[in-house]
Coordinates of C-alpha atoms and ligand atoms in Angstrom, one line a residue:
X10 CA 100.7 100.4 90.3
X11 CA 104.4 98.7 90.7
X12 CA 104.4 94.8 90.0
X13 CA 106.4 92.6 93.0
X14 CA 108.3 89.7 92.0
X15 CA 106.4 86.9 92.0
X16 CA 108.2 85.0 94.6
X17 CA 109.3 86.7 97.5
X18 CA 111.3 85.0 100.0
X19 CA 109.3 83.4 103.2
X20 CA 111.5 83.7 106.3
X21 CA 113.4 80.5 105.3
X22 CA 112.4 79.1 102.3
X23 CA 115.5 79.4 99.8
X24 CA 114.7 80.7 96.8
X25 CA 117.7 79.3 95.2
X26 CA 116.2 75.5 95.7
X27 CA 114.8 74.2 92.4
X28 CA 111.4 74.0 92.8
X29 CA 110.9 70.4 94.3
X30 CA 109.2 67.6 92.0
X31 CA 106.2 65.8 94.3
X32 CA 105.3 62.2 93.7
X33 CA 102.7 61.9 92.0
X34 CA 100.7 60.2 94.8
X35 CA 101.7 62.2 97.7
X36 CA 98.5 64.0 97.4
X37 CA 95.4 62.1 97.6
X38 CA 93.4 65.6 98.1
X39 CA 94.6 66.4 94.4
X40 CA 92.9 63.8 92.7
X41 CA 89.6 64.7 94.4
X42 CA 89.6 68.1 94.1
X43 CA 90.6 67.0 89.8
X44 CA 87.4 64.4 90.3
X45 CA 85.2 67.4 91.5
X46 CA 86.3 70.2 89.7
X47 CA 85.8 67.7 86.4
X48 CA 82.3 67.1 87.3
X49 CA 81.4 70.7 88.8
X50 CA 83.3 72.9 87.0
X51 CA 86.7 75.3 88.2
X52 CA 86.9 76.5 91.7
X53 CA 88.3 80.1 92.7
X54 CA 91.8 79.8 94.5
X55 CA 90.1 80.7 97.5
X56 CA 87.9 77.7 97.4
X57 CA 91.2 75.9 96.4
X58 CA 93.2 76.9 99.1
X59 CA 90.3 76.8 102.1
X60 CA 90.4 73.1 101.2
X61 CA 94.1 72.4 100.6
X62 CA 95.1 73.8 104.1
X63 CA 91.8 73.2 106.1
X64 CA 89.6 70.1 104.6
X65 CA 88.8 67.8 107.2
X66 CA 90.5 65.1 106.3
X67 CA 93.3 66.0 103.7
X68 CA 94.1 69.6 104.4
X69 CA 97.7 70.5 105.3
X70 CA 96.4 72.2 108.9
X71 CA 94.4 69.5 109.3
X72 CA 96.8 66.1 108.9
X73 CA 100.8 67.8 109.5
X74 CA 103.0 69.4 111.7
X75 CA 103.6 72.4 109.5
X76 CA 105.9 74.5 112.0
X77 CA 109.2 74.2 113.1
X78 CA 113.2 72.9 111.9
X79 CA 111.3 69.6 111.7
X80 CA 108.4 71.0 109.7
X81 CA 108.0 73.0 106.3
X82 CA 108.3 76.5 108.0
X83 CA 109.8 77.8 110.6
X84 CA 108.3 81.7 112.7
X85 CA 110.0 84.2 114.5
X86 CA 108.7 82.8 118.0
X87 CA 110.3 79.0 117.0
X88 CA 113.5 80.6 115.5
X89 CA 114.3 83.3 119.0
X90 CA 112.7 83.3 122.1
X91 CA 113.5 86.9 121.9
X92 CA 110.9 87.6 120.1
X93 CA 107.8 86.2 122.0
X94 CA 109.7 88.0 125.2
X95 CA 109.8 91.6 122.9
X96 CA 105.9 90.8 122.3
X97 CA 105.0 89.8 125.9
X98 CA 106.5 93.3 127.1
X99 CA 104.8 95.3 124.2
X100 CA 101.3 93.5 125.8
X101 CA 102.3 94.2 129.4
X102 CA 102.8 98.2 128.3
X103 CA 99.8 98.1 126.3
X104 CA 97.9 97.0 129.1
X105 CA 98.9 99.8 131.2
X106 CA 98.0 102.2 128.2
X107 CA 94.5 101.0 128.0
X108 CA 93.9 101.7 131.7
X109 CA 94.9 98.6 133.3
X110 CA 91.6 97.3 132.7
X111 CA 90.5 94.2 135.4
X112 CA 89.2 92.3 132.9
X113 CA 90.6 91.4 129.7
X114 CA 90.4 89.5 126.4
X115 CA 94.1 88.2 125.4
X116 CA 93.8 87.2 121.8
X117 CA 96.3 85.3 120.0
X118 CA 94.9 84.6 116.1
X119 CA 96.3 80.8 114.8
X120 CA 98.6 80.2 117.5
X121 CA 100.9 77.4 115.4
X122 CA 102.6 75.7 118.4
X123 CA 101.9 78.2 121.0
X124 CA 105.8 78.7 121.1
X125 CA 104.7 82.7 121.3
X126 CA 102.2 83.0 123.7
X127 CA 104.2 80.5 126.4
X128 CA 107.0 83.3 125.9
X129 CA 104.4 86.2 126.4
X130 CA 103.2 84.6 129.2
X131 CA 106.5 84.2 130.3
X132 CA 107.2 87.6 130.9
X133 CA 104.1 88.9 132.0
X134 CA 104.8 87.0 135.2
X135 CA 106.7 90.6 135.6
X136 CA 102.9 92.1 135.9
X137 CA 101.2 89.3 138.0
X138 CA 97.8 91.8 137.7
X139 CA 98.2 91.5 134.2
X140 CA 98.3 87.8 133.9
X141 CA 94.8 88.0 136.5
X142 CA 93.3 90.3 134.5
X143 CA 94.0 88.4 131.8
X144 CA 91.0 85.8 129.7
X145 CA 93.6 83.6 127.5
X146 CA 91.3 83.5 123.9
X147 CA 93.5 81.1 121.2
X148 CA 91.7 81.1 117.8
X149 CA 92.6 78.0 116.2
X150 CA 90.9 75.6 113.9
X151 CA 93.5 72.8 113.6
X152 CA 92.6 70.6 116.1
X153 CA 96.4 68.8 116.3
X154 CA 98.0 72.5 116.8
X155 CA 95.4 72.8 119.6
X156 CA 97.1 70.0 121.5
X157 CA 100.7 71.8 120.7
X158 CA 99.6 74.9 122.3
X159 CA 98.0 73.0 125.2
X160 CA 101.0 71.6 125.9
X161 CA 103.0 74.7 126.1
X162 CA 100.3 76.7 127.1
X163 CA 99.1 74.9 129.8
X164 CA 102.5 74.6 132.3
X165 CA 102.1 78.9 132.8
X166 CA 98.6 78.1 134.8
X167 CA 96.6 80.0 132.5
X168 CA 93.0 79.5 132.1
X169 CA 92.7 79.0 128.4
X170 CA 89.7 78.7 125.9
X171 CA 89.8 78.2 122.2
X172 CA 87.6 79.4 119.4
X173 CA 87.1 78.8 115.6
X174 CA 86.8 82.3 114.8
X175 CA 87.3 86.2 116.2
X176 CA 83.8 85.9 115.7
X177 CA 83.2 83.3 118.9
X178 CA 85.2 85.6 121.0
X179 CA 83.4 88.0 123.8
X180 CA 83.6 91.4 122.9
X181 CA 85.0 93.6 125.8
X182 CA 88.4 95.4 126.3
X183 CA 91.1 92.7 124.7
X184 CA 94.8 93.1 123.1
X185 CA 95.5 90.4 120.1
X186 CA 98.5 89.7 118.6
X187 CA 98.6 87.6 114.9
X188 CA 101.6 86.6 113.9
X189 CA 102.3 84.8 110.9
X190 CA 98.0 84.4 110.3
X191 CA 97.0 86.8 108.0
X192 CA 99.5 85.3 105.2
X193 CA 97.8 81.8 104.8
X194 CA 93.8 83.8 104.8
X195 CA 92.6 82.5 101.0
X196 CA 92.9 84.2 98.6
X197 CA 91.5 86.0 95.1
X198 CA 93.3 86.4 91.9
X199 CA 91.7 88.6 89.3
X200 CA 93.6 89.2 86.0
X201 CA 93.7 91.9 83.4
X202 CA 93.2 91.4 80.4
X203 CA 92.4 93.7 77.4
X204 CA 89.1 94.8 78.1
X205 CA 88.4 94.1 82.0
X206 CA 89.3 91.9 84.6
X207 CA 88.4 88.4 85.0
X208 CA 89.4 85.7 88.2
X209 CA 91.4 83.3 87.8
X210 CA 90.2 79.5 88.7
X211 CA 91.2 76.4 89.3
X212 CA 90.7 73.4 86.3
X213 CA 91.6 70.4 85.5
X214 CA 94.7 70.5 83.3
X215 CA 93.5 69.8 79.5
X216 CA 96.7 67.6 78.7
X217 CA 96.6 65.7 81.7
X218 CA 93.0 64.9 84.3
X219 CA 94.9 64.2 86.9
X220 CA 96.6 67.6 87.7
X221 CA 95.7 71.0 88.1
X222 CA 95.9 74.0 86.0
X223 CA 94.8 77.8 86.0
X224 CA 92.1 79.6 83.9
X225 CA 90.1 82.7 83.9
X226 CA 86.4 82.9 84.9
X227 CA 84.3 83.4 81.5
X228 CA 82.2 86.2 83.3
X229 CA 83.3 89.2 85.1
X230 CA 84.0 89.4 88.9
X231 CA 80.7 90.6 90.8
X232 CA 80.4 94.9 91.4
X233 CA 81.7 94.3 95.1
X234 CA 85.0 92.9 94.6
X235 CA 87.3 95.8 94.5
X236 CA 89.7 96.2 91.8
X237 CA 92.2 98.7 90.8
X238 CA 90.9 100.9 87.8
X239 CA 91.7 100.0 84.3
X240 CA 93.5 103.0 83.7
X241 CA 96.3 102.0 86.1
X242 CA 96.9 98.3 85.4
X243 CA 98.0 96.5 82.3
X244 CA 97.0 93.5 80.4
X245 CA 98.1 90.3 82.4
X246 CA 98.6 92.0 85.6
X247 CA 97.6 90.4 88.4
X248 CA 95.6 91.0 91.6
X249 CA 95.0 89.8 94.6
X250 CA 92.1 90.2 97.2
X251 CA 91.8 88.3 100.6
X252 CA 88.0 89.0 101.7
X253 CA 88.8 87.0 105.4
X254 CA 91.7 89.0 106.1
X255 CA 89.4 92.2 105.0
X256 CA 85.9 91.0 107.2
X257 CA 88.5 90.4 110.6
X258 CA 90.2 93.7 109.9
X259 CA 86.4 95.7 109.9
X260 CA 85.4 93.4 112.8
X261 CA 88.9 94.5 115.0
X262 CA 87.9 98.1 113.9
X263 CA 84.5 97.8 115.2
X264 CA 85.5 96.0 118.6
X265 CA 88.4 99.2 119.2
X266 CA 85.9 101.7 118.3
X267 CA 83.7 100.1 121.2
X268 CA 86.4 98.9 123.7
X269 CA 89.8 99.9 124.3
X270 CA 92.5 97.7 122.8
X271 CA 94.8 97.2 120.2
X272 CA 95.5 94.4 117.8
X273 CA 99.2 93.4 116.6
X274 CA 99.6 92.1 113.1
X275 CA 102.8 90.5 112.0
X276 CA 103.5 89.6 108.7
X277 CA 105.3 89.2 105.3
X278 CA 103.5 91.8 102.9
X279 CA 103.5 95.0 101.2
X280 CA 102.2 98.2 102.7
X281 CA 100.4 99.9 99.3
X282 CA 98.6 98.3 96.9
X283 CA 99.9 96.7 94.1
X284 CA 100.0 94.3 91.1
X285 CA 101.6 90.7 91.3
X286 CA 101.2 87.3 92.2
X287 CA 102.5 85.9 95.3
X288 CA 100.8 82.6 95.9
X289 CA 103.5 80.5 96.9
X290 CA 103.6 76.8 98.4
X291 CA 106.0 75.6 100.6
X292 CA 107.3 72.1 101.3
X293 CA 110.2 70.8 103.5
X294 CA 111.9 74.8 103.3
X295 CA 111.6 74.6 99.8
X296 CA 109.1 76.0 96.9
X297 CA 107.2 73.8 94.8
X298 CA 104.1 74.6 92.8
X299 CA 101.2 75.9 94.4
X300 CA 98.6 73.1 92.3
X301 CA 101.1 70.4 93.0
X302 CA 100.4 69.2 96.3
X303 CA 97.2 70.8 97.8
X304 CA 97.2 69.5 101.7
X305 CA 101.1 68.1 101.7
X306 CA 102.4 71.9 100.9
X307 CA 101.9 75.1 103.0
X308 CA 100.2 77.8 100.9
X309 CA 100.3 81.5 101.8
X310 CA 100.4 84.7 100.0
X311 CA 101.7 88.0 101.2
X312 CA 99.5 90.4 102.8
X313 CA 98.1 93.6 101.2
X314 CA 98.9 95.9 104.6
X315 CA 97.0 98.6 102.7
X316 CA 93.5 96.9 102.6
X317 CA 93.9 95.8 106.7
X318 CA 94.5 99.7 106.9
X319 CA 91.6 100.6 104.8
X320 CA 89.2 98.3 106.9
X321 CA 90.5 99.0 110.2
X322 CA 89.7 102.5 110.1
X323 CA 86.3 101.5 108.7
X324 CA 85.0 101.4 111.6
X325 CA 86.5 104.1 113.8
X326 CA 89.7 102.3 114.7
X327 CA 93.4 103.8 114.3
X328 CA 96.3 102.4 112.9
X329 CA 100.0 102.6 113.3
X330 CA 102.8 101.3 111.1
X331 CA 103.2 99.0 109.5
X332 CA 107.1 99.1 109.9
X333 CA 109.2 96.7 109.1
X334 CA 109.7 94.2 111.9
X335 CA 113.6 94.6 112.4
X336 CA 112.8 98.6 113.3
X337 CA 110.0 97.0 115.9
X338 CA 112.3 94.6 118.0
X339 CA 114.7 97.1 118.1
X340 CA 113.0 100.1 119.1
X341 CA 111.4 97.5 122.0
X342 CA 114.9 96.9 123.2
X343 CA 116.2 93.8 121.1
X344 CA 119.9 94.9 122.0
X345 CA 119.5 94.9 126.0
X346 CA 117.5 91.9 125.7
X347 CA 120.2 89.7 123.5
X348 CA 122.7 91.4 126.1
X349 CA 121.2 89.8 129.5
X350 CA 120.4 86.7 127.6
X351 CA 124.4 86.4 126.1
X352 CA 125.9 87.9 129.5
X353 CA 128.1 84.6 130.8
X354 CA 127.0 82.6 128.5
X355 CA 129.5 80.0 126.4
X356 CA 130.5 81.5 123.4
X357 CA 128.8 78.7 121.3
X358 CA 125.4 79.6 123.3
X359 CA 126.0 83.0 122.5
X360 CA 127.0 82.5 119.1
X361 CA 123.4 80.9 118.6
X362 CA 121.1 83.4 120.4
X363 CA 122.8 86.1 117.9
X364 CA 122.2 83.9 114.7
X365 CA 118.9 83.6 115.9
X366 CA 118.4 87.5 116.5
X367 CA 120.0 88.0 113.5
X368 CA 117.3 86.1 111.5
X369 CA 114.4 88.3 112.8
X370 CA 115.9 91.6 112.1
X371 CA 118.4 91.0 108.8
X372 CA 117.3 93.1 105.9
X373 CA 118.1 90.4 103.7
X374 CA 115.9 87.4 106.2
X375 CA 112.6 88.8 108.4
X376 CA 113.9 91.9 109.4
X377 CA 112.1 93.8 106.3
X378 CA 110.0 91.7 104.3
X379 CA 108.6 91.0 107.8
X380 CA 105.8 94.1 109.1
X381 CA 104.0 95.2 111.8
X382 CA 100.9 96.8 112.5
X383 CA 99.0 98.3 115.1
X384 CA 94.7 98.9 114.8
X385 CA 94.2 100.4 118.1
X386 CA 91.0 102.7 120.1
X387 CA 90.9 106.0 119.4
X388 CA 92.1 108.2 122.1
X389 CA 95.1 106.0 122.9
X390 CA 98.9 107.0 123.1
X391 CA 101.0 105.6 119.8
X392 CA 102.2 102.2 120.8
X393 CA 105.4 101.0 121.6
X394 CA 107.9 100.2 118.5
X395 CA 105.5 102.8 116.3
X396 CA 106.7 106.2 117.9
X397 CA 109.8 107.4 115.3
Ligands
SAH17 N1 101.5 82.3 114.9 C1 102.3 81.0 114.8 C2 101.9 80.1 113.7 C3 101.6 80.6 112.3 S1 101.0 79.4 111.2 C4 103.7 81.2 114.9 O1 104.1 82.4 114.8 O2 104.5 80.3 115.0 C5 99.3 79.8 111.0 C6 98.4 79.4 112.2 O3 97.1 79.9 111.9 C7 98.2 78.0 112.4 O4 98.1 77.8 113.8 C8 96.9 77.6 111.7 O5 96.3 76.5 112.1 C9 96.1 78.9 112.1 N2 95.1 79.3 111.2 C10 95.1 79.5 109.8 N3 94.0 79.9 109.3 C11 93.1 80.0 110.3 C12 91.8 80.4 110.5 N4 91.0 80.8 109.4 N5 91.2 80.4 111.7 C13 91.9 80.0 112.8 N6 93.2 79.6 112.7 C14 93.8 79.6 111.5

C-alpha cells in the first residue's frame, strides 16, 4: 500500500491558500446536521456528504452556482473550449467504431453548466448522421444546473431529456462521457487501527455542539465492505470506498456487455489502490475544512480508478487507460486544434487560448493528476487517445 498526500491539488484550488476561516453562520445546514446527529447519533461521511452537496434545501448542488471563475471551481470544458471540441471528435469516431448505429443513447453524467456538451455538439455538426442518430440523455439532479445546461444546450436544436440517475436511462447502444462526476460520488472512510478496521463518522464536537468533528464507529464495518488486508496497512491508515461510483461502474459494465458502447470517465484520482485521505472541501478556489461548511463548500474526493476497473469488467465490459489526461488531448490532436484556433488571431487572443491549453495538459495543473478511462463492449477496436 503507498499513502497519498492528503491534499492533492484540484485543477485550481491553490494549495498555498491558508485554509479559509467560515463565519460561523454561513452554514445554516451545519447546525442541523449538529441538532440531528446530537439526538440520533454520528452519521458516516457518506451520509454527511449526500446531504451537504444534495439536501433539498441546504445542499451546495442544490442552492449555488458551484462552477466557473465566478464560482468555487472551475473544469476543463469552462477553462478551454478545446477540450469539449477534443471530446466531441473522440464521440464522433467512437460512433463510427460501434457501427454507426441509427439509434443512440448520448450520455453525459452531471453535466455542471453543460459548457461540454454545447462544445461536443458543436462539432458533431461535422457528422450531421451522428447528431440524428443521436438521443441527448443529461443525468443531473440539481435542478438550477438543469436550467444552465438548457440554456446552452438548447440553441444546438437537440432534443434533450434529463434523468436523476443512469438508472432512468434506456438501455440500448449509447456512448457517455463523465467528466468531473465521479469525484464528488460520497464517500467511505474506514481506519486502521491496532486490531481491525473501524469507519470513521461524523459527531458532534465534544468541546463545542455547534461544530462537527470525526470519530470511529464502535463496531466493525459489515463483511461486504471491501477492505485492504491487515497485513498490508498500518495503524491509522486510512481508506476510502465510494459504493455509487462502484454500483454505476457494474451497471456501465452490464449495459457494454449487452450493447455496443463505450463510457468516458474523466477525473482527478489514482489508478491502484491505496491508503490516504483525500476528502477535501472547496470554497471560493480555496480549501477550507471539509466539516466547516457542509452545503456552502464543494466536497469531493479523488477517485479510486482501480475499483471503476475492477467493476467494469464485472460484468463483461473492457477497459482502457486510465492515462493521464495531458497524454489524451494530445494524442486526439490538441496541437493542430490550438493551431487553427491561434492562426490570425491577436497575439493577446492567442496568448489566452494557450494559457488555457496549457492548464489542461501541464504536469504540474490537470495535465496528470487529471485521468481518463475507457469501459467499452467487447469486440471493439482500442479507442482513440488509449492506443500507445
Ligand atoms: N461535468 C461538468 C461539471 C462537474 S461538477 C464540467 O466538467 O464542468 C459535478 C456535476 O455532477 C454537477 O452537475 C452536479 O450537479 C452533478 N452531480 C453530482 N452528483 C450527482 C448525482 N449523484 N447524480 C446526478 N448528478 C450529479
Amino acid at each position: 500500500m503507498t499513502r497519498i498526500p492528503p491534499k492533492s491539488n484540484k485543477n485550481d484550488a491553490n494549495p498555498d491558500t491558508p485554509d479559509r476561516v467560515i463565519a460561523r453562520d454561513a452554514s445554516p445546514l451545519r447546525e442541523r446536521l449538529a441538532a440531528m446527529i446530537a439526538a440520533n447519533g454520528p452519521i458516516s461521511i457518506s451520509d454527511y456528504m449526500e446531504d451537504a452537496l444534495f439536501h433539498p434545501q441546504f445542499g451546495y448542488y442544490t442552492t449555488g452556482q458551484p462552477i466557473g471563475a465566478a464560482g468555487d471551481f472551475i473544469t476543463a470544458p469552462e477553462i478551454s473550449q478545446v477540450f469539449g471540441e477534443l471530446i466531441g471528435l473522440w464521440l464522433v469516431q467512437s460512433w463510427i467504431d460501434i457501427g454507426e448505429p441509427s439509434m443512440f443513447n448520448l450520455i453525459e453524467l452531471g453535466p455542471g453548466r453543460g459548457v461540454l456538451m454545447a462544445d461536443v455538439l458543436r462539432v458533431a455538426r461535422l457528422r450531421p448522421k451522428f447528431l440524428d442518430a443521436a438521443r441527448l440523455w443529461l443525468v443531473e439532479t440539481s435542478g438550477r444546473l438543469r436550467l444552465e445546461q438548457q440554456k446552452r444546450i438548447k440553441p444546438t436544436g437537440a432534443a434533450t431529456q434529463w434523468a436523476d440517475s443512469l438508472d432512468d436511462v434506456p438501455d440500448g447502444p449509447f456512448l457517455l462521457i463523465a467528466n468531473e462526476f465521479f469525484d464528488c460520488l460520497p464517500i467511505r472512510q474506514f481506519v486502521r487501527t491496532k486490531t481491525s478496521w473501524r469507519e470513521r463518522m461524523v459527531d458532534v464536537d465534544p468541546n463545542d455542539t455547534a461544530q462537527l468533528a470525526f470519530v470511529l464507529h464502535d463496531v466493525p464495518p459489515e463483511p461486504e465492505v471491501n477492505l485492504p488486508s491487515r497485513e498490508t496497512t498500518q495503524e491509522g491508515e486510512i481508506y476510502e470506498v465510494c459504493q455509487p461510483s462502484e454500483a454505476i461502474a457494474r451497471d456501465l459494465s452490464d449495459r457494454l456487455a449487452h450493447h455496443k458502447g463505450r463510457a468516458l470517465i474523466i477525473d482527478y484520482g489514482y489508478d491502484r489502490d491505496q491508503t490516504g485521505e483525500t476528502l477535501q472541501a472547496i470554497q471560493g478556489h480555496a480549501y477550507c475544512s471539509p466539516l466547516e461548511a457542509p452545503g456552502v463548500s464543494d466536497l469531493t474526493a479523488h477517485v479510486n480508478f482501480a475499483s471503476l476497473i475492477r467493476e467494469g469488467f464485472s460484468n463483461g465490459a473492457v477497459t482502457a487507460g486510465p492515462v493521464p489526461q495531458g497524454t489524451f488531448l494530445d494524442r486526439l490532436g490538441l496541437a493542430a486544434r490550438v493551431q487553427t484556433l491561434t492562426q490570425d488571431k491577436p497575439p493577446d487572443v492567442i496568448n489566452d487560448i494557450e494559457q488555457g491549453v496549457a492548464r489542461l495538459v501541464g504536469s504540474h495543473q490537470m495535465g496528470t493528476l487529471f485521468k481518463v478511462l475507457c469501459l467499452y463492449s467487447p469486440g471493439l477496436s482500442v479507442p482513440a487517445g488509449f492506443v500507445v
